Amino acid sequence: MITRIIYVILVFTILLAFVGCNGQAKNNNPSVPITPTEKSTLVGGGCDGCELMYVGMPTDIFSVDTSSGWNEIGKKLLVKGTVFKLDGKTPAPNVIIYYWQTDDNGYYSPKDGMDEKAIRHGHIRGWVKTDKNGKYAIYTIKPAPYPNEDIPAHIHISIKEPNIPNEYYIDEFVFDDDKFLNAEKRKTMENRGGSGILSIQNSDGLQIAKHNIILGFNIPNYLEKI
Ligand SMILES: [Fe+2]
């Protein structure tokens, strides 16, 4: 009888261990890899590389940022807009937008002194935090497409909202006038956060793209009431 009770307790304990592991999505330590099960429950469904936003992240982040590419060779670009909540109307303050991009030659080029952990993002990377009206502005250069490939030039974006435990990606910023942004590629875009296609207006040598972001739009596992 005692043997039988011990057996039942043992089986129950094993079952609990399995159930208990399921669905623990939080990964507060970016150095610990996220398992596929965890990815499926994260807001955004997981993102390879977004966690590098924490590498070298400044304590104070402002709503306007000038990238290290600004004073390098390239077409000067200003991306600015408003980040809205899921309703598309309410401005979302204190949202961190992390961006990383290629240089004017299409490379994620490193720079002396940059943190080794973030080297795959290249040196043209930075952060903005939306102001009380949800506004942000990034002064940078237009990225060039990867050499010898037909992938549209792009700026990667990772979002960290104040009330969501993990970061997630939205559609890369691409450019409406890019010859590589053909109909086929446009069809495959996920429209995460809304369309990532930027229309450029030229103003005295500066290319300006107004671009709004809708938090949670087409984002898996997004809970509107978070
Ligand atoms: Fe890329």
mmCIF file of C-alpha atoms and ligand atoms in Angstrom:
data_model
loop_
_atom_site.group_PDB
_atom_site.id
_atom_site.type_symbol
_atom_site.label_atom_id
_atom_site.label_comp_id
_atom_site.label_asym_id
_atom_site.label_seq_id
_atom_site.Cartn_x
_atom_site.Cartn_y
_atom_site.Cartn_z
ATOM 1 C CA MET A 1 0.000 0.000 0.000
ATOM 2 C CA ILE A 2 2.776 2.459 0.970
ATOM 3 C CA THR A 3 4.593 1.624 -2.258
ATOM 4 C CA ARG A 4 1.438 2.422 -4.200
ATOM 5 C CA ILE A 5 1.028 5.828 -2.467
ATOM 6 C CA ILE A 6 4.667 6.717 -3.142
ATOM 7 C CA TYR A 7 4.145 5.743 -6.800
ATOM 8 C CA VAL A 8 1.056 7.986 -7.117
ATOM 9 C CA ILE A 9 2.874 10.942 -5.497
ATOM 10 C CA LEU A 10 5.834 10.452 -7.819
ATOM 11 C CA VAL A 11 3.654 10.424 -10.961
ATOM 12 C CA PHE A 12 1.736 13.498 -9.763
ATOM 13 C CA THR A 13 4.971 15.395 -9.080
ATOM 14 C CA ILE A 14 6.323 14.615 -12.554
ATOM 15 C CA LEU A 15 3.057 15.768 -14.160
ATOM 16 C CA LEU A 16 3.141 19.020 -12.195
ATOM 17 C CA ALA A 17 6.705 19.682 -13.294
ATOM 18 C CA PHE A 18 5.683 19.472 -16.953
ATOM 19 C CA VAL A 19 2.583 21.618 -16.590
ATOM 20 C CA GLY A 20 4.503 24.168 -14.516
ATOM 21 C CA CYS A 21 7.138 24.696 -17.237
ATOM 22 C CA ASN A 22 4.611 25.363 -19.929
ATOM 23 C CA GLY A 23 3.977 28.931 -20.967
ATOM 24 C CA GLN A 24 6.549 30.738 -18.861
ATOM 25 C CA ALA A 25 7.223 33.418 -21.386
ATOM 26 C CA LYS A 26 9.216 35.939 -19.455
ATOM 27 C CA ASN A 27 12.845 36.306 -20.320
ATOM 28 C CA ASN A 28 14.195 39.098 -18.230
ATOM 29 C CA ASN A 29 17.739 37.981 -18.865
ATOM 30 C CA PRO A 30 18.471 38.464 -22.579
ATOM 31 C CA SER A 31 21.607 36.326 -22.296
ATOM 32 C CA VAL A 32 19.436 33.267 -21.645
ATOM 33 C CA PRO A 33 18.067 31.939 -24.961
ATOM 34 C CA ILE A 34 14.299 31.798 -25.300
ATOM 35 C CA THR A 35 12.915 28.360 -26.079
ATOM 36 C CA PRO A 36 10.389 27.845 -28.926
ATOM 37 C CA THR A 37 7.600 27.280 -26.372
ATOM 38 C CA GLU A 38 8.393 30.549 -24.665
ATOM 39 C CA LYS A 39 8.532 32.398 -27.993
ATOM 40 C CA SER A 40 5.024 31.315 -28.872
ATOM 41 C CA THR A 41 3.619 33.055 -25.805
ATOM 42 C CA LEU A 42 5.667 36.257 -25.890
ATOM 43 C CA VAL A 43 4.016 39.448 -27.032
ATOM 44 C CA GLY A 44 5.115 39.626 -30.655
ATOM 45 C CA GLY A 45 5.918 35.909 -30.779
ATOM 46 C CA GLY A 46 9.662 36.309 -30.192
ATOM 47 C CA CYS A 47 12.334 38.205 -32.041
ATOM 48 C CA ASP A 48 15.886 37.268 -32.853
ATOM 49 C CA GLY A 49 18.067 40.275 -32.163
ATOM 50 C CA CYS A 50 15.518 42.655 -30.658
ATOM 51 C CA GLU A 51 16.959 41.967 -27.218
ATOM 52 C CA LEU A 52 20.181 43.676 -28.294
ATOM 53 C CA MET A 53 18.302 46.911 -27.697
ATOM 54 C CA TYR A 54 19.417 46.636 -24.070
ATOM 55 C CA VAL A 55 23.106 46.523 -24.982
ATOM 56 C CA GLY A 56 24.440 50.003 -24.372
ATOM 57 C CA MET A 57 20.966 51.434 -23.858
ATOM 58 C CA PRO A 58 21.300 54.872 -22.242
ATOM 59 C CA THR A 59 19.631 55.585 -18.927
ATOM 60 C CA ASP A 60 18.077 58.737 -20.322
ATOM 61 C CA ILE A 61 16.418 58.347 -23.696
ATOM 62 C CA PHE A 62 14.842 61.332 -25.411
ATOM 63 C CA SER A 63 12.144 61.687 -28.026
ATOM 64 C CA VAL A 64 14.673 62.979 -30.567
ATOM 65 C CA ASP A 65 17.854 61.129 -31.470
ATOM 66 C CA THR A 66 20.655 61.737 -33.929
ATOM 67 C CA SER A 67 22.389 58.572 -35.080
ATOM 68 C CA SER A 68 26.124 58.234 -35.450
ATOM 69 C CA GLY A 69 25.488 57.950 -39.190
ATOM 70 C CA TRP A 70 24.254 61.538 -39.373
ATOM 71 C CA ASN A 71 27.744 62.942 -39.909
ATOM 72 C CA GLU A 72 28.853 60.165 -42.230
ATOM 73 C CA ILE A 73 28.543 59.825 -45.984
ATOM 74 C CA GLY A 74 24.941 59.270 -47.008
ATOM 75 C CA LYS A 75 21.617 60.936 -47.704
ATOM 76 C CA LYS A 76 20.433 62.736 -44.611
ATOM 77 C CA LEU A 77 17.136 61.345 -43.398
ATOM 78 C CA LEU A 78 14.646 62.408 -40.756
ATOM 79 C CA VAL A 79 11.986 59.919 -39.677
ATOM 80 C CA LYS A 80 9.387 61.406 -37.389
ATOM 81 C CA GLY A 81 5.877 60.657 -36.310
ATOM 82 C CA THR A 82 3.511 59.642 -33.561
ATOM 83 C CA VAL A 83 3.135 56.327 -31.798
ATOM 84 C CA PHE A 84 -0.489 55.488 -31.090
ATOM 85 C CA LYS A 85 -2.172 52.891 -28.960
ATOM 86 C CA LEU A 86 -4.113 50.110 -30.647
ATOM 87 C CA ASP A 87 -7.123 52.351 -31.223
ATOM 88 C CA GLY A 88 -4.989 54.336 -33.656
ATOM 89 C CA LYS A 89 -5.983 57.608 -31.959
ATOM 90 C CA THR A 90 -4.555 57.754 -28.455
ATOM 91 C CA PRO A 91 -0.917 58.869 -28.350
ATOM 92 C CA ALA A 92 1.388 56.455 -26.514
ATOM 93 C CA PRO A 93 4.052 58.131 -24.342
ATOM 94 C CA ASN A 94 7.223 56.534 -22.951
ATOM 95 C CA VAL A 95 7.533 53.903 -25.663
ATOM 96 C CA ILE A 96 11.136 53.057 -26.496
ATOM 97 C CA ILE A 97 11.931 52.643 -30.171
ATOM 98 C CA TYR A 98 15.282 51.005 -30.867
ATOM 99 C CA TYR A 99 16.583 51.205 -34.429
ATOM 100 C CA TRP A 100 19.522 49.697 -36.235
ATOM 101 C CA GLN A 101 20.484 49.973 -39.858
ATOM 102 C CA THR A 102 23.113 49.558 -42.550
ATOM 103 C CA ASP A 103 25.475 52.340 -43.542
ATOM 104 C CA ASP A 104 25.721 54.041 -46.936
ATOM 105 C CA ASN A 105 27.443 50.936 -48.338
ATOM 106 C CA GLY A 106 24.797 48.504 -47.146
ATOM 107 C CA TYR A 107 26.788 47.065 -44.251
ATOM 108 C CA TYR A 108 26.082 46.785 -40.552
ATOM 109 C CA SER A 109 29.528 48.201 -40.057
ATOM 110 C CA PRO A 110 31.114 48.091 -36.605
ATOM 111 C CA LYS A 111 32.948 50.961 -35.044
ATOM 112 C CA ASP A 112 35.925 51.050 -32.712
ATOM 113 C CA GLY A 113 34.839 50.889 -29.123
ATOM 114 C CA MET A 114 31.329 49.611 -29.713
ATOM 115 C CA ASP A 115 30.054 46.821 -27.499
ATOM 116 C CA GLU A 116 30.987 43.436 -28.970
ATOM 117 C CA LYS A 117 27.556 42.041 -28.112
ATOM 118 C CA ALA A 118 25.806 44.481 -30.431
ATOM 119 C CA ILE A 119 28.300 44.305 -33.281
ATOM 120 C CA ARG A 120 25.899 42.457 -35.602
ATOM 121 C CA HIS A 121 23.658 45.527 -35.566
ATOM 122 C CA GLY A 122 26.461 47.760 -36.757
ATOM 123 C CA HIS A 123 27.298 51.149 -35.320
ATOM 124 C CA ILE A 124 24.294 53.052 -36.701
ATOM 125 C CA ARG A 125 21.869 52.227 -33.942
ATOM 126 C CA GLY A 126 20.026 54.234 -31.350
ATOM 127 C CA TRP A 127 16.989 54.824 -29.217
ATOM 128 C CA VAL A 128 14.156 57.272 -28.870
ATOM 129 C CA LYS A 129 11.424 57.378 -26.245
ATOM 130 C CA THR A 130 8.117 58.908 -27.238
ATOM 131 C CA ASP A 131 7.201 62.154 -25.478
ATOM 132 C CA LYS A 132 3.927 62.854 -23.687
ATOM 133 C CA ASN A 133 2.219 63.288 -27.064
ATOM 134 C CA GLY A 134 3.602 60.051 -28.479
ATOM 135 C CA LYS A 135 6.027 61.896 -30.767
ATOM 136 C CA TYR A 136 9.477 60.772 -31.832
ATOM 137 C CA ALA A 137 12.122 61.882 -34.340
ATOM 138 C CA ILE A 138 15.253 60.145 -35.641
ATOM 139 C CA TYR A 139 17.937 62.008 -37.569
ATOM 140 C CA THR A 140 20.060 59.539 -39.484
ATOM 141 C CA ILE A 141 21.130 58.628 -42.997
ATOM 142 C CA LYS A 142 19.195 56.574 -45.466
ATOM 143 C CA PRO A 143 20.445 52.993 -45.248
ATOM 144 C CA ALA A 144 21.753 51.395 -48.432
ATOM 145 C CA PRO A 145 20.511 47.938 -49.474
ATOM 146 C CA TYR A 146 22.760 44.925 -48.855
ATOM 147 C CA PRO A 147 25.396 44.737 -51.618
ATOM 148 C CA ASN A 148 24.663 42.293 -54.441
ATOM 149 C CA GLU A 149 21.201 41.433 -53.148
ATOM 150 C CA ASP A 150 17.719 42.548 -54.074
ATOM 151 C CA ILE A 151 16.449 43.144 -50.547
ATOM 152 C CA PRO A 152 14.995 46.631 -50.021
ATOM 153 C CA ALA A 153 17.026 48.983 -47.847
ATOM 154 C CA HIS A 154 15.601 49.011 -44.361
ATOM 155 C CA ILE A 155 15.835 50.149 -40.775
ATOM 156 C CA HIS A 156 15.080 47.504 -38.173
ATOM 157 C CA ILE A 157 12.841 48.484 -35.296
ATOM 158 C CA SER A 158 12.375 46.962 -31.869
ATOM 159 C CA ILE A 159 9.700 48.311 -29.532
ATOM 160 C CA LYS A 160 9.618 48.282 -25.749
ATOM 161 C CA GLU A 161 6.387 49.464 -24.218
ATOM 162 C CA PRO A 162 6.346 50.486 -20.561
ATOM 163 C CA ASN A 163 3.696 47.938 -19.556
ATOM 164 C CA ILE A 164 4.759 44.938 -21.608
ATOM 165 C CA PRO A 165 7.496 42.728 -20.176
ATOM 166 C CA ASN A 166 9.240 41.903 -23.439
ATOM 167 C CA GLU A 167 10.367 43.797 -26.500
ATOM 168 C CA TYR A 168 9.039 42.933 -29.957
ATOM 169 C CA TYR A 169 9.663 43.891 -33.560
ATOM 170 C CA ILE A 170 7.463 45.820 -35.933
ATOM 171 C CA ASP A 171 7.774 46.065 -39.715
ATOM 172 C CA GLU A 172 11.129 47.336 -40.813
ATOM 173 C CA PHE A 173 11.106 50.859 -42.182
ATOM 174 C CA VAL A 174 11.447 50.578 -45.962
ATOM 175 C CA PHE A 175 11.167 53.255 -48.621
ATOM 176 C CA ASP A 176 8.407 53.651 -51.148
ATOM 177 C CA ASP A 177 10.858 54.795 -53.818
ATOM 178 C CA ASP A 178 13.149 51.755 -53.395
ATOM 179 C CA LYS A 179 13.570 49.877 -56.693
ATOM 180 C CA PHE A 180 13.731 46.596 -54.760
ATOM 181 C CA LEU A 181 10.392 47.167 -53.074
ATOM 182 C CA ASN A 182 8.380 45.482 -55.803
ATOM 183 C CA ALA A 183 4.777 44.306 -55.704
ATOM 184 C CA GLU A 184 5.780 40.835 -54.547
ATOM 185 C CA LYS A 185 7.753 42.154 -51.589
ATOM 186 C CA ARG A 186 4.992 44.564 -50.638
ATOM 187 C CA LYS A 187 2.579 41.628 -50.480
ATOM 188 C CA THR A 188 4.749 39.733 -48.030
ATOM 189 C CA MET A 189 4.960 42.571 -45.524
ATOM 190 C CA GLU A 190 3.433 41.767 -42.163
ATOM 191 C CA ASN A 191 2.236 45.297 -41.376
ATOM 192 C CA ARG A 192 3.212 44.895 -37.758
ATOM 193 C CA GLY A 193 2.563 48.232 -36.114
ATOM 194 C CA GLY A 194 1.000 49.347 -39.400
ATOM 195 C CA SER A 195 2.678 49.615 -42.771
ATOM 196 C CA GLY A 196 6.438 50.090 -42.591
ATOM 197 C CA ILE A 197 6.609 51.771 -45.994
ATOM 198 C CA LEU A 198 7.911 55.314 -45.703
ATOM 199 C CA SER A 199 7.187 58.026 -48.246
ATOM 200 C CA ILE A 200 9.984 60.518 -48.592
ATOM 201 C CA GLN A 201 9.734 64.242 -49.100
ATOM 202 C CA ASN A 202 12.822 66.228 -49.985
ATOM 203 C CA SER A 203 13.519 69.455 -48.187
ATOM 204 C CA ASP A 204 16.795 71.293 -48.772
ATOM 205 C CA GLY A 205 18.913 68.176 -48.991
ATOM 206 C CA LEU A 206 17.103 66.464 -46.143
ATOM 207 C CA GLN A 207 14.811 63.535 -46.820
ATOM 208 C CA ILE A 208 11.842 63.599 -44.473
ATOM 209 C CA ALA A 209 9.563 60.656 -43.774
ATOM 210 C CA LYS A 210 6.525 61.074 -41.569
ATOM 211 C CA HIS A 211 5.718 57.755 -40.034
ATOM 212 C CA ASN A 212 3.182 56.800 -37.394
ATOM 213 C CA ILE A 213 3.148 53.498 -35.522
ATOM 214 C CA ILE A 214 0.121 51.712 -34.080
ATOM 215 C CA LEU A 215 1.089 49.612 -31.089
ATOM 216 C CA GLY A 216 -0.261 46.079 -31.115
ATOM 217 C CA PHE A 217 -1.464 46.208 -34.712
ATOM 218 C CA ASN A 218 -0.861 42.714 -36.173
ATOM 219 C CA ILE A 219 1.232 41.820 -33.145
ATOM 220 C CA PRO A 220 0.670 38.246 -31.915
ATOM 221 C CA ASN A 221 -0.284 37.741 -28.256
ATOM 222 C CA TYR A 222 -0.965 41.441 -27.850
ATOM 223 C CA LEU A 223 -3.398 42.157 -25.059
ATOM 224 C CA GLU A 224 -5.115 45.473 -25.576
ATOM 225 C CA LYS A 225 -5.832 45.920 -21.896
ATOM 226 C CA ILE A 226 -2.269 45.401 -20.697
HETATM 227 FE FE FE B 1 18.659 43.921 -42.035
#
